[in-house]
JSON list of C-alpha atoms in Angstrom, two decimals:
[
{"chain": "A", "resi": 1, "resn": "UNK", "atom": "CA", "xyz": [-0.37, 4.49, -34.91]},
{"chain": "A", "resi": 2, "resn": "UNK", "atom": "CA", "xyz": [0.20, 7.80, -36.29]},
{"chain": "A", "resi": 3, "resn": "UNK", "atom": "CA", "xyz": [-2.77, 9.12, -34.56]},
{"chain": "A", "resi": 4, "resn": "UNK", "atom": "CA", "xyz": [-0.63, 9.17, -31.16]},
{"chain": "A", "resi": 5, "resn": "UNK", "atom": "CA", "xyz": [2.78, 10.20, -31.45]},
{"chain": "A", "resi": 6, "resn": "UNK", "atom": "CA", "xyz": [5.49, 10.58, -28.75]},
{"chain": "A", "resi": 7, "resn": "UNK", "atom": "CA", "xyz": [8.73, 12.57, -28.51]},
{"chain": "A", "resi": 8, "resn": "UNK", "atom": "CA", "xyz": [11.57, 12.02, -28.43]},
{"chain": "A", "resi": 9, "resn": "UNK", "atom": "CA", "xyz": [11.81, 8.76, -29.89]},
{"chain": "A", "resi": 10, "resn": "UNK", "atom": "CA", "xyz": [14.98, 7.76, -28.38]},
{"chain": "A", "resi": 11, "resn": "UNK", "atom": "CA", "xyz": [16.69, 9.56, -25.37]},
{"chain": "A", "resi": 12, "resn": "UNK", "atom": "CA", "xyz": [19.83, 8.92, -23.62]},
{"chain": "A", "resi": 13, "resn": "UNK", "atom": "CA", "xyz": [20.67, 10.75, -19.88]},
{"chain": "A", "resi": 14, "resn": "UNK", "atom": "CA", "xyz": [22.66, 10.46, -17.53]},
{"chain": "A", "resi": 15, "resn": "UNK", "atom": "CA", "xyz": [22.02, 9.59, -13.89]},
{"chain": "A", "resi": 16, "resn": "UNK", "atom": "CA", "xyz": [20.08, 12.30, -11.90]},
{"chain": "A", "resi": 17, "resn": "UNK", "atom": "CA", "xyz": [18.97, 14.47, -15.04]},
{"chain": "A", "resi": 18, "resn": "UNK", "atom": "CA", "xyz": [15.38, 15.67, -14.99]},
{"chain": "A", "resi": 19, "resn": "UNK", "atom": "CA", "xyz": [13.62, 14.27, -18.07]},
{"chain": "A", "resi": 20, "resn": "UNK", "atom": "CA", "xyz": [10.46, 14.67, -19.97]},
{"chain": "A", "resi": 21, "resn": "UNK", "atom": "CA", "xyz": [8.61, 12.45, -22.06]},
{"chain": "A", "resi": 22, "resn": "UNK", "atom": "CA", "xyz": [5.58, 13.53, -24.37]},
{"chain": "A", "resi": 23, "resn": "UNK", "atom": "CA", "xyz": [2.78, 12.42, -25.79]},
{"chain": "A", "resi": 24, "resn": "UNK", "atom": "CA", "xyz": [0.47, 13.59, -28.33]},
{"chain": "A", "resi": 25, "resn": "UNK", "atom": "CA", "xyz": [-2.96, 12.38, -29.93]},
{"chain": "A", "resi": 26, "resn": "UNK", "atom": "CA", "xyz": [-5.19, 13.62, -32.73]},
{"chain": "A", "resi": 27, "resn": "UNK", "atom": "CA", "xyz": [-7.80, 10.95, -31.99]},
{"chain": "A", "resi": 28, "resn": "UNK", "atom": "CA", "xyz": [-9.56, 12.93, -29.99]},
{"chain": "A", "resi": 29, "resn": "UNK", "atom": "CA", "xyz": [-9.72, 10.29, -27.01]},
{"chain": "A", "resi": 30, "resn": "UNK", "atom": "CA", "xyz": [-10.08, 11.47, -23.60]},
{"chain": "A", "resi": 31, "resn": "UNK", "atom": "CA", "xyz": [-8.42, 8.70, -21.85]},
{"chain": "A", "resi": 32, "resn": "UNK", "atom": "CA", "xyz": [-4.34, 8.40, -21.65]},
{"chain": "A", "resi": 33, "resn": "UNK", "atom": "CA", "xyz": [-2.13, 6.43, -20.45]},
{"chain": "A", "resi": 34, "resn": "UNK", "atom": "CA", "xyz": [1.78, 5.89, -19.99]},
{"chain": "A", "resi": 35, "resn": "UNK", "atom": "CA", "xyz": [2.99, 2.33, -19.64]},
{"chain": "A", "resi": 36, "resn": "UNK", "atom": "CA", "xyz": [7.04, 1.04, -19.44]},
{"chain": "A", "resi": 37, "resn": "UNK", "atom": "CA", "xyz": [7.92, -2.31, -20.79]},
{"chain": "A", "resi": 38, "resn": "UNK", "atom": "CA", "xyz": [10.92, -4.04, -19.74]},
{"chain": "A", "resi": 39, "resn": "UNK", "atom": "CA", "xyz": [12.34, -7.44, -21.35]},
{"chain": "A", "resi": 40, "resn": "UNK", "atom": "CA", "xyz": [10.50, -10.25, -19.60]},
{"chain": "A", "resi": 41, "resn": "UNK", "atom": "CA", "xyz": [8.35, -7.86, -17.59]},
{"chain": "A", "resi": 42, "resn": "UNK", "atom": "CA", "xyz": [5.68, -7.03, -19.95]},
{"chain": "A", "resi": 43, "resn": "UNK", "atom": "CA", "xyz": [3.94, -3.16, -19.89]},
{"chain": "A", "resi": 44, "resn": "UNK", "atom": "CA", "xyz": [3.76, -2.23, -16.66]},
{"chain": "A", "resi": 45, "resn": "UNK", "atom": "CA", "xyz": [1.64, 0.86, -16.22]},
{"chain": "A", "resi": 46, "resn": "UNK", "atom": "CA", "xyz": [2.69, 4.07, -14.54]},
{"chain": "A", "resi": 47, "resn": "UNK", "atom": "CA", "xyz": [0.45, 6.66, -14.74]},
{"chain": "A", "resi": 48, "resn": "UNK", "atom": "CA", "xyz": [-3.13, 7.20, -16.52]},
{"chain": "A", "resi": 49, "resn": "UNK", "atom": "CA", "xyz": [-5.72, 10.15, -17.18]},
{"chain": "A", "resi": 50, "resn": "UNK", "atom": "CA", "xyz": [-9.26, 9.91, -17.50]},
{"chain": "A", "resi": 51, "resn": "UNK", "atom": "CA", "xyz": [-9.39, 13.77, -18.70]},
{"chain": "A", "resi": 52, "resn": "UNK", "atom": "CA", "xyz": [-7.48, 16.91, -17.99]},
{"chain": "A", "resi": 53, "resn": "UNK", "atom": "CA", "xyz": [-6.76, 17.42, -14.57]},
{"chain": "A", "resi": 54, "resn": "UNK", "atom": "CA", "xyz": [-7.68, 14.19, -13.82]},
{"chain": "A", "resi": 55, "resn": "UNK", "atom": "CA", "xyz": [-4.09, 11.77, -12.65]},
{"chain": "A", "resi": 56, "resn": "UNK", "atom": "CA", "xyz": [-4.45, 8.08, -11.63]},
{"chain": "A", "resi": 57, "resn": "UNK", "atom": "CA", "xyz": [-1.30, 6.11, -10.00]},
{"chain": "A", "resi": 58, "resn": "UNK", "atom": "CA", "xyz": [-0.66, 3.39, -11.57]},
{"chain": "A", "resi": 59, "resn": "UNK", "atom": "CA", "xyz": [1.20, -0.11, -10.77]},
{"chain": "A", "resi": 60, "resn": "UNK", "atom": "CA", "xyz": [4.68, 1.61, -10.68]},
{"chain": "A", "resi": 61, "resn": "UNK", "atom": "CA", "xyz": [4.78, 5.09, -10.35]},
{"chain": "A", "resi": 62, "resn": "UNK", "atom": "CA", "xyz": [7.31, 5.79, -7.66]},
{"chain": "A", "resi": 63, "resn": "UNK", "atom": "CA", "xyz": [10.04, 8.13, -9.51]},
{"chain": "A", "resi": 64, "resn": "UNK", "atom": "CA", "xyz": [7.59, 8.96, -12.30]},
{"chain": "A", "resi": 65, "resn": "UNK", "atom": "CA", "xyz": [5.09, 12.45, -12.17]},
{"chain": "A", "resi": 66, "resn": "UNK", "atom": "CA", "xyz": [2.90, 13.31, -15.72]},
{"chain": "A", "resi": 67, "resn": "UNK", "atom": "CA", "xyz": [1.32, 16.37, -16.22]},
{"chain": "A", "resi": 68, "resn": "UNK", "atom": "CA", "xyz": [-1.93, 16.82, -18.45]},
{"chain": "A", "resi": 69, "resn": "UNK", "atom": "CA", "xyz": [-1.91, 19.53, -20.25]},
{"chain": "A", "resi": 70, "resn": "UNK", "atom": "CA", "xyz": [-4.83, 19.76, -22.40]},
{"chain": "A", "resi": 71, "resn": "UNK", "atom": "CA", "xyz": [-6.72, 16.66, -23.87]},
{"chain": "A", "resi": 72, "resn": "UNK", "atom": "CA", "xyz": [-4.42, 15.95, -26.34]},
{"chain": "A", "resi": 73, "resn": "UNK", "atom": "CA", "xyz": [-1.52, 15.65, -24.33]},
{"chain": "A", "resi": 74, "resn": "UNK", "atom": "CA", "xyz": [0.01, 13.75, -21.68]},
{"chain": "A", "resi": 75, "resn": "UNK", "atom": "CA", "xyz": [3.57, 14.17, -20.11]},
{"chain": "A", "resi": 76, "resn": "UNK", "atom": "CA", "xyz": [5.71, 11.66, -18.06]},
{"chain": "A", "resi": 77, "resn": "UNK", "atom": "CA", "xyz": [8.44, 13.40, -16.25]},
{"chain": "A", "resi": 78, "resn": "UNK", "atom": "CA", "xyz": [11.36, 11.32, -14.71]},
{"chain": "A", "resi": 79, "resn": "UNK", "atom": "CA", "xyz": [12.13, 13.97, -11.93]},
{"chain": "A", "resi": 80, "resn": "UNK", "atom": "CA", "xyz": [16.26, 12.44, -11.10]},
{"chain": "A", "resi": 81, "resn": "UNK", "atom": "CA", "xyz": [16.73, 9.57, -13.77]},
{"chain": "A", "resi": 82, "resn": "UNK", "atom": "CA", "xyz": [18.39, 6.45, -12.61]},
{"chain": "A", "resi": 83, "resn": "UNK", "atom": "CA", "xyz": [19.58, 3.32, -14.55]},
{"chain": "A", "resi": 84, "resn": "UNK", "atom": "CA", "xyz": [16.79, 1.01, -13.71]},
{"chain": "A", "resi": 85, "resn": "UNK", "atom": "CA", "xyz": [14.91, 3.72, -15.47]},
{"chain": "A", "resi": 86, "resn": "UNK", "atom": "CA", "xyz": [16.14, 2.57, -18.52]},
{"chain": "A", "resi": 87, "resn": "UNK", "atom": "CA", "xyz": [13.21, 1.02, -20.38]},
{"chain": "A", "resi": 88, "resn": "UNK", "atom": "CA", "xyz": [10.88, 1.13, -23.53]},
{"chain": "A", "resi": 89, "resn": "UNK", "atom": "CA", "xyz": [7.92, 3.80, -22.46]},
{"chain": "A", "resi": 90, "resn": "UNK", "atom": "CA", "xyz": [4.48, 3.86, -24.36]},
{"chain": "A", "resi": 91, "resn": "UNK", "atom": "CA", "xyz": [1.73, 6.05, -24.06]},
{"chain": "A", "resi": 92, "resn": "UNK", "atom": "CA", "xyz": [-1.17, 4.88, -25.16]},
{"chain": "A", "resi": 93, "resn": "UNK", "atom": "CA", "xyz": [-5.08, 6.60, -25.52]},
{"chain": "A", "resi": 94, "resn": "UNK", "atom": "CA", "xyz": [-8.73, 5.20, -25.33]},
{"chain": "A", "resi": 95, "resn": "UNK", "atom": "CA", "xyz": [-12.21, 7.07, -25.27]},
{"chain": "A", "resi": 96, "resn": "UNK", "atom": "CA", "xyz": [-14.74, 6.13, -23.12]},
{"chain": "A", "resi": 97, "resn": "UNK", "atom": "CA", "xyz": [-18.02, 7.06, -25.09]},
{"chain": "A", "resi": 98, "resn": "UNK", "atom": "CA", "xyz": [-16.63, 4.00, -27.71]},
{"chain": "A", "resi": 99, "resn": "UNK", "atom": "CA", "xyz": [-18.03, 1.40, -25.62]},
{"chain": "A", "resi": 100, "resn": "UNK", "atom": "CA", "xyz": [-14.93, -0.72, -26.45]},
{"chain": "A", "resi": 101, "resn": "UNK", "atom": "CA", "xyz": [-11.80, -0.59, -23.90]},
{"chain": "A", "resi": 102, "resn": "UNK", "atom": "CA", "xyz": [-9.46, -0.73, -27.07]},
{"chain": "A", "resi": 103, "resn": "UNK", "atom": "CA", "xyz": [-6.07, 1.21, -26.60]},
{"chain": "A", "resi": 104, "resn": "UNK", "atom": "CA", "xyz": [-4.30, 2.70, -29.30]},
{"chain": "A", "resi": 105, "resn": "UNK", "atom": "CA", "xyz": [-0.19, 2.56, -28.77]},
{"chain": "A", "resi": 106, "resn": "UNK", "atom": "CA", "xyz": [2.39, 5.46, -29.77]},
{"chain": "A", "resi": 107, "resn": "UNK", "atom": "CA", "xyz": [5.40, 4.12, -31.37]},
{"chain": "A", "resi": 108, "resn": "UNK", "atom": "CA", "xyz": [7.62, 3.93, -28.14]},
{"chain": "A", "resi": 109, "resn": "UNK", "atom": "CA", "xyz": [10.02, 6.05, -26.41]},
{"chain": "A", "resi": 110, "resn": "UNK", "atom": "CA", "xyz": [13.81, 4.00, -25.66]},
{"chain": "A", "resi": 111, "resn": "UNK", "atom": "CA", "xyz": [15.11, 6.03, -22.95]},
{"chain": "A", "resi": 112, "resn": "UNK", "atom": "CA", "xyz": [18.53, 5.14, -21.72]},
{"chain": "A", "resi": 113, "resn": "UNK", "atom": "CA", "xyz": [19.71, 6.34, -18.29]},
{"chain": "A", "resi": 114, "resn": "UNK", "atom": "CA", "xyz": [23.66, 5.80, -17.91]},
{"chain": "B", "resi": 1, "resn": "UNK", "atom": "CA", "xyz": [-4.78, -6.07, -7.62]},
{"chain": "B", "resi": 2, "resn": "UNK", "atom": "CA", "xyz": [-4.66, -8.40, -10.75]},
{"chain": "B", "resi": 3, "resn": "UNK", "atom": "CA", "xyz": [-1.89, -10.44, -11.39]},
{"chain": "B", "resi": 4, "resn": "UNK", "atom": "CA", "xyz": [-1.67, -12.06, -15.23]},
{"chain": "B", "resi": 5, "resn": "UNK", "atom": "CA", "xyz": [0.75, -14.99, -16.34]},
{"chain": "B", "resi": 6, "resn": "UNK", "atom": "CA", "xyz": [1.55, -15.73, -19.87]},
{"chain": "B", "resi": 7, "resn": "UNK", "atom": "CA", "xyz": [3.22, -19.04, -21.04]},
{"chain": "B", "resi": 8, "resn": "UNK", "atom": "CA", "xyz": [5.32, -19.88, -23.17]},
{"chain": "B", "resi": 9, "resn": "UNK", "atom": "CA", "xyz": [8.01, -16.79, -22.95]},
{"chain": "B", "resi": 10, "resn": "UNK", "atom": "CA", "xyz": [9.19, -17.74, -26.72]},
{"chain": "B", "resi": 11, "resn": "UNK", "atom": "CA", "xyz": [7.39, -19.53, -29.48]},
{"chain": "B", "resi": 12, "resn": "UNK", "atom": "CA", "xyz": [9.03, -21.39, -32.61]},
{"chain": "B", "resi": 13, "resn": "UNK", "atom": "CA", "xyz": [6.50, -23.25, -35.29]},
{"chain": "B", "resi": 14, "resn": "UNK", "atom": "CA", "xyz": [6.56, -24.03, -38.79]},
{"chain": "B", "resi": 15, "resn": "UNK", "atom": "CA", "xyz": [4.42, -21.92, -41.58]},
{"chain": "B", "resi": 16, "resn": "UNK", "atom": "CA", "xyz": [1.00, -23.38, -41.53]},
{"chain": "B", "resi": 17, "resn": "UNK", "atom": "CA", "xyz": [0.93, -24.89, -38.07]},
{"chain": "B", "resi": 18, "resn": "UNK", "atom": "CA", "xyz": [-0.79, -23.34, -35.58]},
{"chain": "B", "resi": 19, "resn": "UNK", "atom": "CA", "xyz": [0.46, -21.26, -32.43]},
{"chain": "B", "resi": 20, "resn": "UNK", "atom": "CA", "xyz": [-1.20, -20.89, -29.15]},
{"chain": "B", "resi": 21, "resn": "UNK", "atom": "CA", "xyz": [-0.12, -18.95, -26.72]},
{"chain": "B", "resi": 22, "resn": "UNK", "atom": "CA", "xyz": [-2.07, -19.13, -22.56]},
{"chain": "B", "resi": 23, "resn": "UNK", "atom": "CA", "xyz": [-2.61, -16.77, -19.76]},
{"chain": "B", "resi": 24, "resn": "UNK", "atom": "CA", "xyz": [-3.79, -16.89, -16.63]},
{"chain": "B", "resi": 25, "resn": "UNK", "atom": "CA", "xyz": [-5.57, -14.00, -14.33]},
{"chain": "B", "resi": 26, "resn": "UNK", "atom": "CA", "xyz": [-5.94, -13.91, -10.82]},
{"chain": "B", "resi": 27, "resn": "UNK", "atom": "CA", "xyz": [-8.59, -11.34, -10.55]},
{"chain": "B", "resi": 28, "resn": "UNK", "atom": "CA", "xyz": [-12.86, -12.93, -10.33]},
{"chain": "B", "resi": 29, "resn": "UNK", "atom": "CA", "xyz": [-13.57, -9.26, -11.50]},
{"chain": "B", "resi": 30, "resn": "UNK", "atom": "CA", "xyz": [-12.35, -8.92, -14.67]},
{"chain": "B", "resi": 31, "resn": "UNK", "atom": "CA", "xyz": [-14.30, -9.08, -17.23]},
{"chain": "B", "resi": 32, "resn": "UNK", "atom": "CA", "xyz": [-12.19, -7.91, -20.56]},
{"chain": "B", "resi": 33, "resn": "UNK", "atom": "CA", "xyz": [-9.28, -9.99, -21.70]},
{"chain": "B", "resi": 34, "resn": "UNK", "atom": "CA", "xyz": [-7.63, -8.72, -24.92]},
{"chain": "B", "resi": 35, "resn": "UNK", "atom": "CA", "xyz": [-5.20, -9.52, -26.97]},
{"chain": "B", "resi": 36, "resn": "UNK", "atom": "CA", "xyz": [-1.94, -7.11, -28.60]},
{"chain": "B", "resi": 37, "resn": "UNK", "atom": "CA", "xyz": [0.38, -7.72, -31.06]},
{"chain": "B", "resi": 38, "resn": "UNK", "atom": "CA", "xyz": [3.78, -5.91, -31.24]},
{"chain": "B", "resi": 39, "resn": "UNK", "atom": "CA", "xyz": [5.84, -5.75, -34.38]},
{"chain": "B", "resi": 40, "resn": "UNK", "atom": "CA", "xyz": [9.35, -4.95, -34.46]},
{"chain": "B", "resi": 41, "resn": "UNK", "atom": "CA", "xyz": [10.09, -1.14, -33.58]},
{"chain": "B", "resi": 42, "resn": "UNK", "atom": "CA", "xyz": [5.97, -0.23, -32.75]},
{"chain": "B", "resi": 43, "resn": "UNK", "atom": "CA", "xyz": [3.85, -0.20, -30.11]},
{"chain": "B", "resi": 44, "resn": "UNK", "atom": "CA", "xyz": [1.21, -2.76, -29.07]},
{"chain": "B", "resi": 45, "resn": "UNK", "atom": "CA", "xyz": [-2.12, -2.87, -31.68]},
{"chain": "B", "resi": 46, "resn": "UNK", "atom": "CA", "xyz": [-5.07, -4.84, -30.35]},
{"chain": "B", "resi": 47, "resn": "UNK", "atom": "CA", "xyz": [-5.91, -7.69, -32.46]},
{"chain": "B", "resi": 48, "resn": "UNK", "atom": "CA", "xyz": [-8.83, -9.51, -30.56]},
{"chain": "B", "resi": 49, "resn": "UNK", "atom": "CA", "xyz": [-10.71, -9.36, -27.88]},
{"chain": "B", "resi": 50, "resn": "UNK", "atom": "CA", "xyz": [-13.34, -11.21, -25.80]},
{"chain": "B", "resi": 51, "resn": "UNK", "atom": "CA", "xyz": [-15.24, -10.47, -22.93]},
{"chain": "B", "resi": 52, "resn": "UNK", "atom": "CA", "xyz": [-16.46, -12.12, -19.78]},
{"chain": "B", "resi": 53, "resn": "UNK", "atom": "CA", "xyz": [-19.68, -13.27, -21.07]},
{"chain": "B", "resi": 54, "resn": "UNK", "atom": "CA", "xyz": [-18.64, -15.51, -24.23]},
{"chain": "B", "resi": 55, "resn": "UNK", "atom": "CA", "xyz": [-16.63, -18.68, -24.11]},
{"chain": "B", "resi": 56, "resn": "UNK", "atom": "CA", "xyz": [-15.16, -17.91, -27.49]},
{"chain": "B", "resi": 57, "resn": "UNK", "atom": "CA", "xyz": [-14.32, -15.49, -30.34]},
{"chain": "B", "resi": 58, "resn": "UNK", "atom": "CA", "xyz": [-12.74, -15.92, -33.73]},
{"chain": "B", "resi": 59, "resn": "UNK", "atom": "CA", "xyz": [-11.86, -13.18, -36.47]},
{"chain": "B", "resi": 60, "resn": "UNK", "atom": "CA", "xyz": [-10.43, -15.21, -39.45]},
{"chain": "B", "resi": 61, "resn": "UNK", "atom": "CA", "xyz": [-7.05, -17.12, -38.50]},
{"chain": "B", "resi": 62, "resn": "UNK", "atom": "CA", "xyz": [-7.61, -16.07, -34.73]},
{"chain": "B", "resi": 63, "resn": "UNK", "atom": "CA", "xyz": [-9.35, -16.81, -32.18]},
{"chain": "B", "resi": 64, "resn": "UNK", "atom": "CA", "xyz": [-9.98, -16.59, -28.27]},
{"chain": "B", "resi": 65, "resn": "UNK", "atom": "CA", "xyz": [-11.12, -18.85, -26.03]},
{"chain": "B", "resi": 66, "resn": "UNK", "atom": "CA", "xyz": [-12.02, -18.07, -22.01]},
{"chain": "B", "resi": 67, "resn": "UNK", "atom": "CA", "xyz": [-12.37, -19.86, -19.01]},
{"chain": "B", "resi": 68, "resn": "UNK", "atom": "CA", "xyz": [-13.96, -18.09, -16.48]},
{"chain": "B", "resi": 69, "resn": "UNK", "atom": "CA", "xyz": [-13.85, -20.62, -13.61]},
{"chain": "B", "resi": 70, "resn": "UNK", "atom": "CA", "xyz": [-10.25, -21.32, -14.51]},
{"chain": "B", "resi": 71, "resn": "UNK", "atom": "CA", "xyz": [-9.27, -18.53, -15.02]},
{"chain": "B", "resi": 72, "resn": "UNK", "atom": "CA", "xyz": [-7.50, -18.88, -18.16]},
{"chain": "B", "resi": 73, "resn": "UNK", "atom": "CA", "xyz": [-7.85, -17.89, -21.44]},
{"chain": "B", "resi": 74, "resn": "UNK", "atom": "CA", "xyz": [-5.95, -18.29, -24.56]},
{"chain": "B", "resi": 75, "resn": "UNK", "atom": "CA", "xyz": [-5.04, -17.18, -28.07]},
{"chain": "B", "resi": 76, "resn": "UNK", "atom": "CA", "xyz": [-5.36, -19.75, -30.83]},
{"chain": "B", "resi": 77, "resn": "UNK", "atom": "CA", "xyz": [-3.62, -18.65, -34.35]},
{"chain": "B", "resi": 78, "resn": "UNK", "atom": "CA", "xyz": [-4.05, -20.89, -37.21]},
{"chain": "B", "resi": 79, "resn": "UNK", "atom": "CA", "xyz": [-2.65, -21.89, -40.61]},
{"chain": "B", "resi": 80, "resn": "UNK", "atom": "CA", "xyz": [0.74, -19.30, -39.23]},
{"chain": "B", "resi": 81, "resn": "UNK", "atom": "CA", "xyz": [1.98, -16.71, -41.89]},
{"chain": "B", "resi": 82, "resn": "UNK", "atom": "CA", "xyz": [5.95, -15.55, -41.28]},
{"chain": "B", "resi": 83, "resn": "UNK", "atom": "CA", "xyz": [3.94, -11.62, -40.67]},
{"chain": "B", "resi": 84, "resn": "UNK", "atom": "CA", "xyz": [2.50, -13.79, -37.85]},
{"chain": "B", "resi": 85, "resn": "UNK", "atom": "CA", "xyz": [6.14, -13.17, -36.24]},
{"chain": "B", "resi": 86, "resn": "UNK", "atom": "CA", "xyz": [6.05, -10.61, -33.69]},
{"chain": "B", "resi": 87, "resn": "UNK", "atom": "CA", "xyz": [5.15, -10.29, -29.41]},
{"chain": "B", "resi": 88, "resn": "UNK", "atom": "CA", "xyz": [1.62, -10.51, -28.16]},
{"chain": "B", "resi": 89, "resn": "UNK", "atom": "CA", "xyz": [0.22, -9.64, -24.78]},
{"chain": "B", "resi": 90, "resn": "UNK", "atom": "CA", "xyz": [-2.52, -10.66, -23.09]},
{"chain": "B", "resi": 91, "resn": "UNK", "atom": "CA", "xyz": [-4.46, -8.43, -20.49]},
{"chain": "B", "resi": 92, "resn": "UNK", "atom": "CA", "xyz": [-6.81, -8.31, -18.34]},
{"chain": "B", "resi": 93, "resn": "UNK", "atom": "CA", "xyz": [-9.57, -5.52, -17.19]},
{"chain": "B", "resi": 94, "resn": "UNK", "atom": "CA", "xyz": [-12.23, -4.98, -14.94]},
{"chain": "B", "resi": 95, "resn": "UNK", "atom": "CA", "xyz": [-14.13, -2.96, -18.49]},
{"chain": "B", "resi": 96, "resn": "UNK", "atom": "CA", "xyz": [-14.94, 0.50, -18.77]},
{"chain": "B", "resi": 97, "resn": "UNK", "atom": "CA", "xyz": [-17.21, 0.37, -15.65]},
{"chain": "B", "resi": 98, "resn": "UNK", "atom": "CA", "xyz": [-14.59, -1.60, -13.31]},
{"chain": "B", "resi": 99, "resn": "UNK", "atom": "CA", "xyz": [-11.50, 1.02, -12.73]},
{"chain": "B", "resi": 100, "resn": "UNK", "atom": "CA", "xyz": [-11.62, 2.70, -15.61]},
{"chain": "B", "resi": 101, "resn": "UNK", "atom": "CA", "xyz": [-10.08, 0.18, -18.53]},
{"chain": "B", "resi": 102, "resn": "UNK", "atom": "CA", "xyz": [-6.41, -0.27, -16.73]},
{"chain": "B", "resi": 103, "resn": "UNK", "atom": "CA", "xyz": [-4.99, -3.04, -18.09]},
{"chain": "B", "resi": 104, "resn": "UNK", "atom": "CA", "xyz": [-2.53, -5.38, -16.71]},
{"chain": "B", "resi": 105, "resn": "UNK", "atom": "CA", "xyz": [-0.52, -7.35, -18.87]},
{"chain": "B", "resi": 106, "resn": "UNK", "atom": "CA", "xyz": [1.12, -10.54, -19.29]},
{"chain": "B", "resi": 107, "resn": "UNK", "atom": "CA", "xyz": [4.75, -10.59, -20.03]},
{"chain": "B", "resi": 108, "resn": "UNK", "atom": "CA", "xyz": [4.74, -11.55, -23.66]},
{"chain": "B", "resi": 109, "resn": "UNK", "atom": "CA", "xyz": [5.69, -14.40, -26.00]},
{"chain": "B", "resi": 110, "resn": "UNK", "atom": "CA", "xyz": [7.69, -13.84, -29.01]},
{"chain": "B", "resi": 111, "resn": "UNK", "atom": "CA", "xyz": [6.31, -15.93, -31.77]},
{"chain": "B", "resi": 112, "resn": "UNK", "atom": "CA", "xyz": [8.31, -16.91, -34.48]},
{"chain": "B", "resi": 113, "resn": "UNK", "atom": "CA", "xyz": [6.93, -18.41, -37.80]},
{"chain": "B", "resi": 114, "resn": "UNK", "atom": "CA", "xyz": [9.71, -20.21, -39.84]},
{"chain": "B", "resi": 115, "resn": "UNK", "atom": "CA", "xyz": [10.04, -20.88, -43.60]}
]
C-alpha cells in the first residue's frame, strides 16, 4: 500500500551495528505497528503505538526499541544487530475511530545481519 | 496470551477447485479473526474478515466460516484463479475494545493454483 511506506527497503549490516528502520503513513491512522516475519514463523509482532508517545511491547521485543515521532511515523531501532535478526520487518497502521480493526501493510523491509 | 495454528503449511490445487486453508486459536476472548493475503514482494492486505458473533461470511469466491466452541475457523476459496497464488494468514484479536487490535498470527500457507 502506497499509503504506508518504509525505508530502506532492503538493508544489509553487520553484527553489532546500530540500525534504524522507518516507517511512514499518509493515511492519517493513529495506530502503528511493527511486526517481523520469519519463514515458518508467521508475523510476529514487536512493538505497537496507539498515538505519539504512546509504546506497547509486543510478543518479541527484546533487542528491538521504536521511537514515535509524530503521528505519521514510527521507528524500529535494532540497538547491536545480530544474525537471528535477520528477517522480513513490516510496519503496518490502523485507526481506531474506523470501527474496523483492518491493518494496512508497508511493502516490507529485508534486513540482513551478517 | 493467544496462541494461533494454521494448517496446511503449503497448498497445491488445480484451477477451479477449491482451497481451504484452517486455524485454530487458543484464546475464549477473541472476538476478530481475519484473514491476509501476501503476494510476492508486498506486505499482508486483508481480504476478509468475520467476527465473533456470525458463524459465517462470504465476499464473492471467499468465504469464512467460525467455530466459536471449537475454536477454529477457516478460509474457504472457491472456483481458484492462478492470482489466487500467494500466502495468507489468519489472526486472531480481542477487537478494538480487547487490547487494542494486536493481532497474532498464524504461520501461513502458501497456496498455489496450477494451470
Amino acid at each position: 500500500d502506497a499509503d504506508v511506506t518504509q525505508t530502506p527497503r532492503n538493508r544489509i549490516t553487520k553484527t553489532g551495528k546500530r540500525i534504524m528502520l522507518e516507517c511512514s503513513q499518509t493515511k492519517g491512522h493513529d495506530r502503528m505497528y511493527w511486526y517481523r516475519q520469519d519463514p515458518g514463523l508467521g508475523l510476529r509482532l514487536i512493538y505497537y503505538s496507539f498515538d505519539v508517545k504512546d509504546i506497547n511491547k509486543g510478543e518479541i521485543s527484546d533487542g528491538y526499541s521504536v521511537s514515535r515521532q509524530a503521528q505519521a511515523k514510527f521507528s524500529l531501532s535494532l540497538e547491536s544487530a545480530i544474525p537471528n535478526q535477520t528477517a522480513l520487518y513490516f510496519c503496518a497502521t490502523s485507526a481506531h475511530w474506523t470501527g474496523t480493526n483492518e491493518q494496512f501493510f508497508g511493502p516490507g523491509t529485508r534486513l540482513t545481519v551478517l | 496470551g493467544e496462541n494461533v495454528e494454521q494448517h496446511p503449511s503449503t497448498l497445491s490445487v488445480q484451477e477451479g477447485d477449491s482451497a481451504v486453508i484452517k486455524c485454530t486459536y487458543s484464546d475464549s476472548a477473541s472476538n476478530y479473526f481475519p484473514w491476509y493475503k501476501q503476494e510476492l514482494g508486498k506486505g499482508p492486505q486483508l481480504i476478509i474478515d468475520i467476527r465473533s458473533n456470525v458463524g459465517e461470511k462470504k465476499d464473492q469466491r471467499i468465504a469464512v466460516t467460525l467455530n466459536k466452541t471449537a475454536k477454529h475457523f477457516s478460509l474457504h476459496i472457491t472456483e481458484t484463479q492462478p492470482e489466487d497464488s500467494a500466502v495468507y494468514f489468519c489472526a486472531a484479536s480481542r477487537g478494538l475494545t480487547g487490547g487494542g487490535n494486536k493481532l497474532t498470527f498464524g504461520t501461513g500457507t502458501q497456496l498455489k493454483v496450477e494451470l
